[in-house]
CSV table of C-alpha atoms and ligand atoms in Angstrom, one decimal:
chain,number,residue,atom,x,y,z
A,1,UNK,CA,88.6,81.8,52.8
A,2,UNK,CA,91.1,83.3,54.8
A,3,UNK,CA,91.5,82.4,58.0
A,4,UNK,CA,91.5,86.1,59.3
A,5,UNK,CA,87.6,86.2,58.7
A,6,UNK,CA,86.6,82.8,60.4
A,7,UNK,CA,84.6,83.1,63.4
A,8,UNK,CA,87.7,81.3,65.5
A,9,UNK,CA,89.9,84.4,65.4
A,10,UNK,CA,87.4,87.0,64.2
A,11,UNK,CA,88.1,90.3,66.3
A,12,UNK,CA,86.1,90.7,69.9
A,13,UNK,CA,85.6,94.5,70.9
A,14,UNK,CA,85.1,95.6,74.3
A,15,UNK,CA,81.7,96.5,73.4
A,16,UNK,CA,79.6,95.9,70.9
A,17,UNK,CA,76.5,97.8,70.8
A,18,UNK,CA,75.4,97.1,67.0
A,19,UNK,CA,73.0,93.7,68.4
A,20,UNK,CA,71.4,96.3,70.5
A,21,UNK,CA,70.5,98.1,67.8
A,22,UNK,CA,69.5,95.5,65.2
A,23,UNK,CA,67.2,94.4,68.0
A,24,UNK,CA,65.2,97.9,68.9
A,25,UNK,CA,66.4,99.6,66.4
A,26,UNK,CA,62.8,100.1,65.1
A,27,UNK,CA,61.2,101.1,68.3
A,28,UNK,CA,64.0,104.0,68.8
A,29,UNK,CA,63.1,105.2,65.2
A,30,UNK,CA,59.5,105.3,66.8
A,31,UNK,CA,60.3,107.2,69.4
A,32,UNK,CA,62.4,109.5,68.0
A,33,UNK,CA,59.4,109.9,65.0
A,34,UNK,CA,57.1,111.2,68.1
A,35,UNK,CA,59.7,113.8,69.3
A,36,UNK,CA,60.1,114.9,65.7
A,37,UNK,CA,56.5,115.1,65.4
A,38,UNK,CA,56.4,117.1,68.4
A,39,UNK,CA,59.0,119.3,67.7
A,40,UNK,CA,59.4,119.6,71.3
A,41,UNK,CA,63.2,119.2,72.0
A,42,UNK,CA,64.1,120.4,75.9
A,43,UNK,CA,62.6,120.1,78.8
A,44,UNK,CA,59.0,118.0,77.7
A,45,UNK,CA,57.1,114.9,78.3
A,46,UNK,CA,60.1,112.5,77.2
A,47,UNK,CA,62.3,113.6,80.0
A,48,UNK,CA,59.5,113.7,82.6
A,49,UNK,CA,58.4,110.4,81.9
A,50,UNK,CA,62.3,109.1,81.7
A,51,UNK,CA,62.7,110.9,85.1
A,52,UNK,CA,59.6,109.1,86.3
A,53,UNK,CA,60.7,106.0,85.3
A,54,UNK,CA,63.9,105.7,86.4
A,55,UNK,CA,62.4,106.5,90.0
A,56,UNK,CA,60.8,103.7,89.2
A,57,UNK,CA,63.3,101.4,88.5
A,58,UNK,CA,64.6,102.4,91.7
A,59,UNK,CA,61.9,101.9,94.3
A,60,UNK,CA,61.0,98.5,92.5
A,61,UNK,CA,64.5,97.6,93.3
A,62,UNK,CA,64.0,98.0,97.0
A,63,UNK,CA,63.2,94.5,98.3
A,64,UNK,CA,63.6,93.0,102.2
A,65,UNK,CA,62.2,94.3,105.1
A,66,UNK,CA,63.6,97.8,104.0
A,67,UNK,CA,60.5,100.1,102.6
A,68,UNK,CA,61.8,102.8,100.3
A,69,UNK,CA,60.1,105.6,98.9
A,70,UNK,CA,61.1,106.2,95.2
A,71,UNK,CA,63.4,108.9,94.9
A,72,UNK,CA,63.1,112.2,92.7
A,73,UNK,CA,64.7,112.4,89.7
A,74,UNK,CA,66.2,115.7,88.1
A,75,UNK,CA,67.6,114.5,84.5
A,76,UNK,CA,71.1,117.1,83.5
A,77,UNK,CA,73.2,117.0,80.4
A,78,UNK,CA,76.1,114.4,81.5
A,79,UNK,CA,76.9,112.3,84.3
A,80,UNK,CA,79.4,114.8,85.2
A,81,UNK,CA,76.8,117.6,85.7
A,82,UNK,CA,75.2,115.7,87.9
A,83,UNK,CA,78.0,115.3,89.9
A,84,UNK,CA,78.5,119.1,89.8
A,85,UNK,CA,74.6,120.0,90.5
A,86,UNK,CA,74.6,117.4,93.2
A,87,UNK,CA,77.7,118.8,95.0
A,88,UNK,CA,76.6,122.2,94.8
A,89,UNK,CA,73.3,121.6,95.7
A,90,UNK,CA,74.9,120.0,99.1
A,91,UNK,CA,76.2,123.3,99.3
A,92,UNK,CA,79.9,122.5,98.3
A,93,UNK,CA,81.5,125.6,97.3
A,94,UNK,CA,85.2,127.6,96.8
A,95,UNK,CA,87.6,126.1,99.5
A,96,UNK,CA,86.0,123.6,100.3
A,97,UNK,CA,87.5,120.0,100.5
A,98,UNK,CA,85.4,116.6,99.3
A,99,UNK,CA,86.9,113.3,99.9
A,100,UNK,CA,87.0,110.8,96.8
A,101,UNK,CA,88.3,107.5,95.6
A,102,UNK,CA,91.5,107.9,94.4
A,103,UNK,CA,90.9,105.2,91.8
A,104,UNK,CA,87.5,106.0,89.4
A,105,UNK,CA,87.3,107.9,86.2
A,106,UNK,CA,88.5,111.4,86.2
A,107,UNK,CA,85.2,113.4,85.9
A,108,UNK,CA,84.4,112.7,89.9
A,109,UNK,CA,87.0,114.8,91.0
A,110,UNK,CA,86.9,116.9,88.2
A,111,UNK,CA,83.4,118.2,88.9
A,112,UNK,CA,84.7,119.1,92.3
A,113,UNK,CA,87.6,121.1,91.0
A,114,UNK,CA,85.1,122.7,88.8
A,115,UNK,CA,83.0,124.3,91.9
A,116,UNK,CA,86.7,125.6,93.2
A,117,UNK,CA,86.6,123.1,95.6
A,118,UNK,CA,89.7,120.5,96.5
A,119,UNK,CA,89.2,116.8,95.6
A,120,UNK,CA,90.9,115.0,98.7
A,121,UNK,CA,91.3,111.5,97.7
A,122,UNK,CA,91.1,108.5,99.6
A,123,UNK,CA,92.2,105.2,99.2
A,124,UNK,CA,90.4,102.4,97.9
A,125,UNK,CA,89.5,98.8,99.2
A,126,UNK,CA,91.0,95.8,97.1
A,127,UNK,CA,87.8,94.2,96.9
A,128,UNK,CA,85.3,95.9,95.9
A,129,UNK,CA,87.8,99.1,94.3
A,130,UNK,CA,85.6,101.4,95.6
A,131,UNK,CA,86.2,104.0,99.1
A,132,UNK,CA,87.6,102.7,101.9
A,133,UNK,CA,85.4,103.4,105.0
A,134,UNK,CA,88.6,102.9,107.3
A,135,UNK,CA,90.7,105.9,105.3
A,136,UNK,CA,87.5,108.4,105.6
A,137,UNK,CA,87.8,110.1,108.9
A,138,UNK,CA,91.6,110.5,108.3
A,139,UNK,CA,90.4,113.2,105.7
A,140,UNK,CA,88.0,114.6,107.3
A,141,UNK,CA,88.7,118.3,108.6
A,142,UNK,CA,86.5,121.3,109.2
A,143,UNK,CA,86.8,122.2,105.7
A,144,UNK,CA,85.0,119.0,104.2
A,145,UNK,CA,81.7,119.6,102.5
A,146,UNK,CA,81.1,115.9,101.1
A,147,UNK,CA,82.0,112.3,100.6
A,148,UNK,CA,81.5,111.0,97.4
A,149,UNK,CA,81.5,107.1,97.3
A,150,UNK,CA,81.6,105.4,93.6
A,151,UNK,CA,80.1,101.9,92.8
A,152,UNK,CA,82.7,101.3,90.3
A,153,UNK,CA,82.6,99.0,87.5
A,154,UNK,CA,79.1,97.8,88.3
A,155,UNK,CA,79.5,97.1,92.2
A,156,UNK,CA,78.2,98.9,95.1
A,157,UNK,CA,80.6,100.6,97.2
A,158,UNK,CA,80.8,99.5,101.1
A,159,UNK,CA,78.2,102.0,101.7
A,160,UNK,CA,76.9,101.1,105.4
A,161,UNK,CA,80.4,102.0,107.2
A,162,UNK,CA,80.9,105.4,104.9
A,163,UNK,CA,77.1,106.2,106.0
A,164,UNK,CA,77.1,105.5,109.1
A,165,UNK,CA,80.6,108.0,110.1
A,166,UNK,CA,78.6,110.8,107.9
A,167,UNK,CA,76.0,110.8,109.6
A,168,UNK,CA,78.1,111.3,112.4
A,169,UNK,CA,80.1,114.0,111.5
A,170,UNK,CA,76.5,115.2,109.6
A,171,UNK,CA,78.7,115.2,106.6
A,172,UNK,CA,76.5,114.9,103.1
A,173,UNK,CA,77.3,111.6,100.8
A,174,UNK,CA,77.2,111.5,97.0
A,175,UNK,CA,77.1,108.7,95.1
A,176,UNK,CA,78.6,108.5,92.0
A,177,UNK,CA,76.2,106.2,90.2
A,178,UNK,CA,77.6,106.6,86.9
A,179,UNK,CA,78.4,102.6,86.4
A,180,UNK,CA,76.2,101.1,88.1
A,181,UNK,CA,72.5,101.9,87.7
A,182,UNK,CA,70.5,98.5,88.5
A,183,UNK,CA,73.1,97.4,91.1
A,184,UNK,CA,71.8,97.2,94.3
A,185,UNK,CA,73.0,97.3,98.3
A,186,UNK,CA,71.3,95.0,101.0
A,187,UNK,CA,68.2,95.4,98.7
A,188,UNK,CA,68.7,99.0,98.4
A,189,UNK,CA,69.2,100.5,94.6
A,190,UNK,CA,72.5,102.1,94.3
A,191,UNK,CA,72.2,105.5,93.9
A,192,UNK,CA,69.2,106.0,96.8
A,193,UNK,CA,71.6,105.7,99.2
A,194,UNK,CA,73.3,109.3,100.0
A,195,UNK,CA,71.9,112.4,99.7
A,196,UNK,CA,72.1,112.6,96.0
A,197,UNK,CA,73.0,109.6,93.3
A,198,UNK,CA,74.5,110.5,90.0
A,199,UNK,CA,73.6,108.8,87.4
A,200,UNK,CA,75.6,108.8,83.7
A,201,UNK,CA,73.8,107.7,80.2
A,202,UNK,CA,77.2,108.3,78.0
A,203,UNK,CA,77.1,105.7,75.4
A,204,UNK,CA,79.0,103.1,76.7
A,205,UNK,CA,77.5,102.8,80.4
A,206,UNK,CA,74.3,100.1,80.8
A,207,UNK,CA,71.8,102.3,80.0
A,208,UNK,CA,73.4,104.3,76.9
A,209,UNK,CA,72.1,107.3,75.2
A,210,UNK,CA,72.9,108.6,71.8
A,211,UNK,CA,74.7,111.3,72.8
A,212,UNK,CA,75.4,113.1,76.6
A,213,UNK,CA,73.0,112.5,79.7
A,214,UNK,CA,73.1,112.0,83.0
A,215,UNK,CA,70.3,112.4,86.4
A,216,UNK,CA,70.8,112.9,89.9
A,217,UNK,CA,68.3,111.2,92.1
A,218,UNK,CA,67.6,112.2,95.5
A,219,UNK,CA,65.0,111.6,98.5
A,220,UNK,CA,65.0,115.2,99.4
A,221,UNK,CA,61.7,116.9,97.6
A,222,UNK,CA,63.4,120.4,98.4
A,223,UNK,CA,66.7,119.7,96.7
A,224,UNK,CA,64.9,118.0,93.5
A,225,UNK,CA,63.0,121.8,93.3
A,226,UNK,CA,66.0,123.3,93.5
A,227,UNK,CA,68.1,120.9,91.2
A,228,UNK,CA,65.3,121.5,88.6
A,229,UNK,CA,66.1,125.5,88.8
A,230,UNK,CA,69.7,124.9,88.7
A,231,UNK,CA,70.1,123.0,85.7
A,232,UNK,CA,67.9,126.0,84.1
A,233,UNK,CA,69.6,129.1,84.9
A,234,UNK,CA,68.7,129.1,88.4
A,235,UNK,CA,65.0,130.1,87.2
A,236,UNK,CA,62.1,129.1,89.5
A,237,UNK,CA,59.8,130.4,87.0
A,238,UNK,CA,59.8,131.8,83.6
A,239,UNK,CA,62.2,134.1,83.3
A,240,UNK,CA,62.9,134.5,86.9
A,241,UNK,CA,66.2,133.8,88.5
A,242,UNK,CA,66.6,133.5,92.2
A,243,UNK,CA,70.3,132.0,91.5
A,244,UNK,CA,73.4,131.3,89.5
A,245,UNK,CA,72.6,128.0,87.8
A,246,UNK,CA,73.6,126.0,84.9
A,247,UNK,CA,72.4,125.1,81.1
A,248,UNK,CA,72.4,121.3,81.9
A,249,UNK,CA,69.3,119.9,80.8
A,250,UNK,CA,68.5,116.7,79.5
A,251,UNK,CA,66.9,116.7,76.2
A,252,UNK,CA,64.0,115.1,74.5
A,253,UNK,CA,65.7,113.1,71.8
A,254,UNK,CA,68.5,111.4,74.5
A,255,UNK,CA,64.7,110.8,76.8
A,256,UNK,CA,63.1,109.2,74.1
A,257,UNK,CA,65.9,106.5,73.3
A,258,UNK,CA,66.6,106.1,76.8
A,259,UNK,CA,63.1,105.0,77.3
A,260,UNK,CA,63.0,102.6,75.1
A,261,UNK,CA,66.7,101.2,76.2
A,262,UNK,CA,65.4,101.5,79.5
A,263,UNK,CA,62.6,98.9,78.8
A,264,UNK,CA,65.3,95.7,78.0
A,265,UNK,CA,67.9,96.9,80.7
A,266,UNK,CA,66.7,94.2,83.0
A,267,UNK,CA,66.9,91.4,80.1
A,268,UNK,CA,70.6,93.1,79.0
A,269,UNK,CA,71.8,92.9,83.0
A,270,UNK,CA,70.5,89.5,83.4
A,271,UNK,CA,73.2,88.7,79.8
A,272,UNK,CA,75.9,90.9,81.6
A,273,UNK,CA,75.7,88.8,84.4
A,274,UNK,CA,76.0,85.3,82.5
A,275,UNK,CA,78.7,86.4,80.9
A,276,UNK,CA,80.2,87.2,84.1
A,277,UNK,CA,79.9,83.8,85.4
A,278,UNK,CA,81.1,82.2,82.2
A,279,UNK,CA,84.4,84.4,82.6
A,280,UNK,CA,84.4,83.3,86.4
A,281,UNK,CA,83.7,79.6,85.9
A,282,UNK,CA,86.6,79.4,82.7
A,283,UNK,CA,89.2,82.3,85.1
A,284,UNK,CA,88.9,80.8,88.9
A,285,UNK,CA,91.9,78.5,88.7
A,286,UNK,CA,94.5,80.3,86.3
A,287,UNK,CA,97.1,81.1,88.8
A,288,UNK,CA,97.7,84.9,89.3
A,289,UNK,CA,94.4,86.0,88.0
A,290,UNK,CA,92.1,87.4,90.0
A,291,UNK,CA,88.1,87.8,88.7
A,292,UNK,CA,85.8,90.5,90.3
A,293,UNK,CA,84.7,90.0,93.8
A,294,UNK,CA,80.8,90.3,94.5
A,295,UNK,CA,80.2,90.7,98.2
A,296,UNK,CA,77.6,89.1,100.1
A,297,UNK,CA,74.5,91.3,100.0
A,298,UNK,CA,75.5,93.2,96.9
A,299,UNK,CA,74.5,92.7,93.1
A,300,UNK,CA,76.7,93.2,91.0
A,301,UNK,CA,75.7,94.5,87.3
A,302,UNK,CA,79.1,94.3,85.5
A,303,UNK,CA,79.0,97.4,83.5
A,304,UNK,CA,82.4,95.7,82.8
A,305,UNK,CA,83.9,92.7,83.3
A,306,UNK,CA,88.2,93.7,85.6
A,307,UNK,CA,90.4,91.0,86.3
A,308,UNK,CA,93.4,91.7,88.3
A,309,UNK,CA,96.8,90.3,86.6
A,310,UNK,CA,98.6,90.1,89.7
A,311,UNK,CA,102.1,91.9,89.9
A,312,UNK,CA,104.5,94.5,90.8
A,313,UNK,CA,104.5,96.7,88.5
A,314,UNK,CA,102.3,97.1,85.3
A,315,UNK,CA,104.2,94.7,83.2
A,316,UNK,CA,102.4,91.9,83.7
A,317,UNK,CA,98.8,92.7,82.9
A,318,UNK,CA,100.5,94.8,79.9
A,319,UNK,CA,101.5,91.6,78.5
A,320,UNK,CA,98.5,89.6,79.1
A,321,UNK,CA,96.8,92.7,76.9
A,322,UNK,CA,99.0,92.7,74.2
A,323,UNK,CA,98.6,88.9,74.4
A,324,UNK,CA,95.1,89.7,74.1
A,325,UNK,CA,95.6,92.1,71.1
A,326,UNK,CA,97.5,89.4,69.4
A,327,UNK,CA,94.9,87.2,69.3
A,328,UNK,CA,92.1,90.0,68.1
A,329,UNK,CA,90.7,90.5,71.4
A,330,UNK,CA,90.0,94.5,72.8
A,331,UNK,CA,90.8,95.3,76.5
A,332,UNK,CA,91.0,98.0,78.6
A,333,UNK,CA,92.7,99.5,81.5
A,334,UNK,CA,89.8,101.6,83.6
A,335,UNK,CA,92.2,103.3,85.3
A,336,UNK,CA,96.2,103.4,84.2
A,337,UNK,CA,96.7,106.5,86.6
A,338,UNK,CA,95.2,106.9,89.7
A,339,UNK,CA,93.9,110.5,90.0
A,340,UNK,CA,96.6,111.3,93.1
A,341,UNK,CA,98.9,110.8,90.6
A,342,UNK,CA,97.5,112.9,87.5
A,343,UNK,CA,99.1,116.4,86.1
A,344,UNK,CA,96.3,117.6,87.1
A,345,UNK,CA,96.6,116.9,90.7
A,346,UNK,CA,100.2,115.8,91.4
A,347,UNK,CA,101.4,119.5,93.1
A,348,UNK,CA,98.6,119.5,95.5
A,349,UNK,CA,98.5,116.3,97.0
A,350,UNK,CA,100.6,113.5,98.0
A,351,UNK,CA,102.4,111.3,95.3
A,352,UNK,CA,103.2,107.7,94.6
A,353,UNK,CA,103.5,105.1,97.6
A,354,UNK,CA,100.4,107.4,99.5
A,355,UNK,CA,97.4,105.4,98.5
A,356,UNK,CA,98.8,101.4,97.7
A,357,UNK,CA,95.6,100.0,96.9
A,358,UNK,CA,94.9,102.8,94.0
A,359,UNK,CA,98.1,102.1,92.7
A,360,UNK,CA,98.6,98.3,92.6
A,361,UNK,CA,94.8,98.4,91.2
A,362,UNK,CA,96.4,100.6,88.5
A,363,UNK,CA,99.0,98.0,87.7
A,364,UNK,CA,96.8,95.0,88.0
A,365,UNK,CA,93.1,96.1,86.6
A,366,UNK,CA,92.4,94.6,83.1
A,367,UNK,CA,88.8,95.0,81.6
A,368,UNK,CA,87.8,92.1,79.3
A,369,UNK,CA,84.7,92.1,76.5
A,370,UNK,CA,81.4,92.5,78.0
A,371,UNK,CA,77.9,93.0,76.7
A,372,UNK,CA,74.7,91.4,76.0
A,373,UNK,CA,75.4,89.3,72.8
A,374,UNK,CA,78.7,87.7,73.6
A,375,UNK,CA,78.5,84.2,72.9
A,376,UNK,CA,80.3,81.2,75.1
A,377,UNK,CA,82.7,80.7,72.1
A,378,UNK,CA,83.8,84.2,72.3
A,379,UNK,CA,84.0,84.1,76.2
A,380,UNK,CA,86.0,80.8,75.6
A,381,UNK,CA,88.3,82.3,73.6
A,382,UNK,CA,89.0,85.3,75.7
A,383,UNK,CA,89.3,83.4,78.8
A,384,UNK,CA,92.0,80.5,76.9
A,385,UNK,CA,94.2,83.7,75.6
A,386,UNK,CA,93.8,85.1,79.2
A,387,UNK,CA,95.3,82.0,80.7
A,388,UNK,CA,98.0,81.2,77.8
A,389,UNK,CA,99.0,84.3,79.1
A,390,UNK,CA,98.8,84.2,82.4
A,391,UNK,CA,101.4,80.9,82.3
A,392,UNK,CA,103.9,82.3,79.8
B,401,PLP,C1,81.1,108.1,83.0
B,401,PLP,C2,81.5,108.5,84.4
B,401,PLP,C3,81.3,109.8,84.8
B,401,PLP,C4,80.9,110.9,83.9
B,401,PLP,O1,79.8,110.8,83.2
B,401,PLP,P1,79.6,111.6,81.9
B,401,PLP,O2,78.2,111.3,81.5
B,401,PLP,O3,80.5,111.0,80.8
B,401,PLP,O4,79.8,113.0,82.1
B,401,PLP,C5,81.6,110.1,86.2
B,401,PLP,N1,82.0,109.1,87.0
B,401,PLP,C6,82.2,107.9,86.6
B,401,PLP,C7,82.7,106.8,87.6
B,401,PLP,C8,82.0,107.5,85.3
B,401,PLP,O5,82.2,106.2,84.9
């Protein structure tokens, strides 16, 4: 046998989703078999009971002396339309301003520039790599229609500081939920926080669809009406328009798998999260490796697993990946370029050296294999190339 195909240096992806589906693949034939049947394929029972159920997911998740109300749930076509819907719908228009992390993917400024509006971006905090609350009111001119906060990589953003100055300035937050559904805040499920959570089922996120989905969640039973109308041509009847809307609907055959995925997300975190404290356990001590931080009174869900190689410049971390590669193991860099410093937005806003923490988290952020299924070999291995690395 050659040694290429033993399990010691077998390759590791980033993710692997093909246990998933050798473990429910059946049930998602069922389900899909019953939209089939129904030949019902937009706007039907699957997506009203997925909406239902992910409201669901998020009242059950409130806990402490807290009580929260499940929120409404409007399902759209992407994680980015909800983000777009969600903006608009807090009335974000042409010349407007919104204030985002400078360091997420690029969608969360992009549906901003999409609506005409000006993504002003904000630096991150080390920690938890989502907003700082301390560089908000910097931004903040007559001109800004929203905050959007991200919970990146599975962690809740610092979200009691960033509420508590909107509120006072009556400024509208956003969550960009696409990472991190499940993840909660002081008991609170991310995502029910602001006025509107967006939430993404593209493939790869924890709760994966087969194709493009996404949902925005909000408290407000006015804005859920009018969310519903927007992602349907603005009608509020058949065939009756009272404004411009979208065609960003969430269909029956992305509902039905969803449901069933939905059903083992809680067993799937749990595995996340033991893998997470294998890496953490076998990375603490290597010198110049940093694991993920998990603040006191947030849960983190690890929708992936970012180390920081700590250094300069990129070089570093580069050579820990290619060590990585070398040794047949996938990894990432979620984000290489932080969005202040894409073509896209390099002439409008300030360049490199404005926002440190979004840079050095460029240069440093490494994303190792993560997902239910990973066994403590495999994690082993990862973390022992990791440190080989790390002391070369
Ligand atoms: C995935 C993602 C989005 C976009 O979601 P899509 O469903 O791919 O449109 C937006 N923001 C963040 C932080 C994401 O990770």
């Amino acid at each position: 046998m050659n040694s290429q195909t033993s399990a010691a240096d077998s390759p590791i992806p980033l993710l692997d989703l093909r246990a998933e589906w050798a473990a429910i693949g059946a049930e998602i034939r069922a389900a899909l078999d019953r939209v089939f049947a129904s030949q019902q394929f937009i706007l039907g029972p699957e997506g009203e009971a997925l909406e239902r159920e992910i409201a669901q997911l998020c009242e059950s998740q409130a806990s402490g002396s807290q009580f929260s109300a499940p929120p409404f749930a409007v399902g759209v076509a992407s994680g980015t339309d909800a983000l777009t819907l969600a903006l608009h719908a807090a009335g974000v228009g042409p010349g407007d301003e919104v204030i985002v992390p400078a360091f997420t993917f690029i969608a969360t400024a992009g549906a901003v520039s999409s609506l005409g509006a000006r993504p002003v971006f904000a630096d991150i905090e080390p920690g938890t790599f989502a907003i700082d609350p301390a560089r908000i009111e910097e931004r903040i001119t007559p001109r800004t229609g929203a905050i959007v906060a991200v919970h990146l990589f599975g962690l809740p953003a610092n979200m009691e500081p960033i509420l508590a100055l909107a509120a006072r300035r009556e400024i509208p937050v956003i969550e960009d939920n696409a990472q991190s559904l499940g993840a909660r805040y002081r008991g609170r499920a991310a995502g029910t926080l602001g006025a509107f959570g967006c939430l993404s089922f593209y493939p790869s996120k924890n709760l994966g669809a087969f194709g493009d989905a996404g949902m925005i969640l909000t408290a407000s039973a006015a804005a859920a009406e009018r969310l519903r109308a927007l992602r349907n041509h603005g009608e509020t009847s058949r065939y009756i328009s009272a404004e411009r809307g979208w065609n960003s609907r969430l269909d029956e055959i992305q509902a039905a798998v969803l449901r069933v995925k939905l059903r083992h997300l809680a067993q799937w975190t749990a595995a996340r999260r033991a893998v997470a404290s294998a890496y953490n356990a076998a990375l603490g001590g290597v010198p110049g490796i940093h694991t993920p931080q998990s603040p006191a009174g947030a849960e983190h869900v690890y929708s992936v697993y970012t180390i920081r190689v700590e250094g300069s410049s990129a070089e570093r971390r580069d050579r820990v990946r290619q060590h990585l590669a070398s040794r047949g193991i996938s990894s990432v860099v979620y984000y290489p370029v932080p969005l202040h410093l894409q073509p896209l937005y390099s002439a409008t806003v300030p360049g490199r050296g404005a926002l440190p923490e979004s840079e050095r988290a460029a240069n440093e952020v490494l994303s190792l294999p993560i997902y239910p299924g990973l066994t403590e070999a495999q994690i082993a291995r990862v973390a022992r190339a990791v440190a080989e690395a790390a002391r070369a």
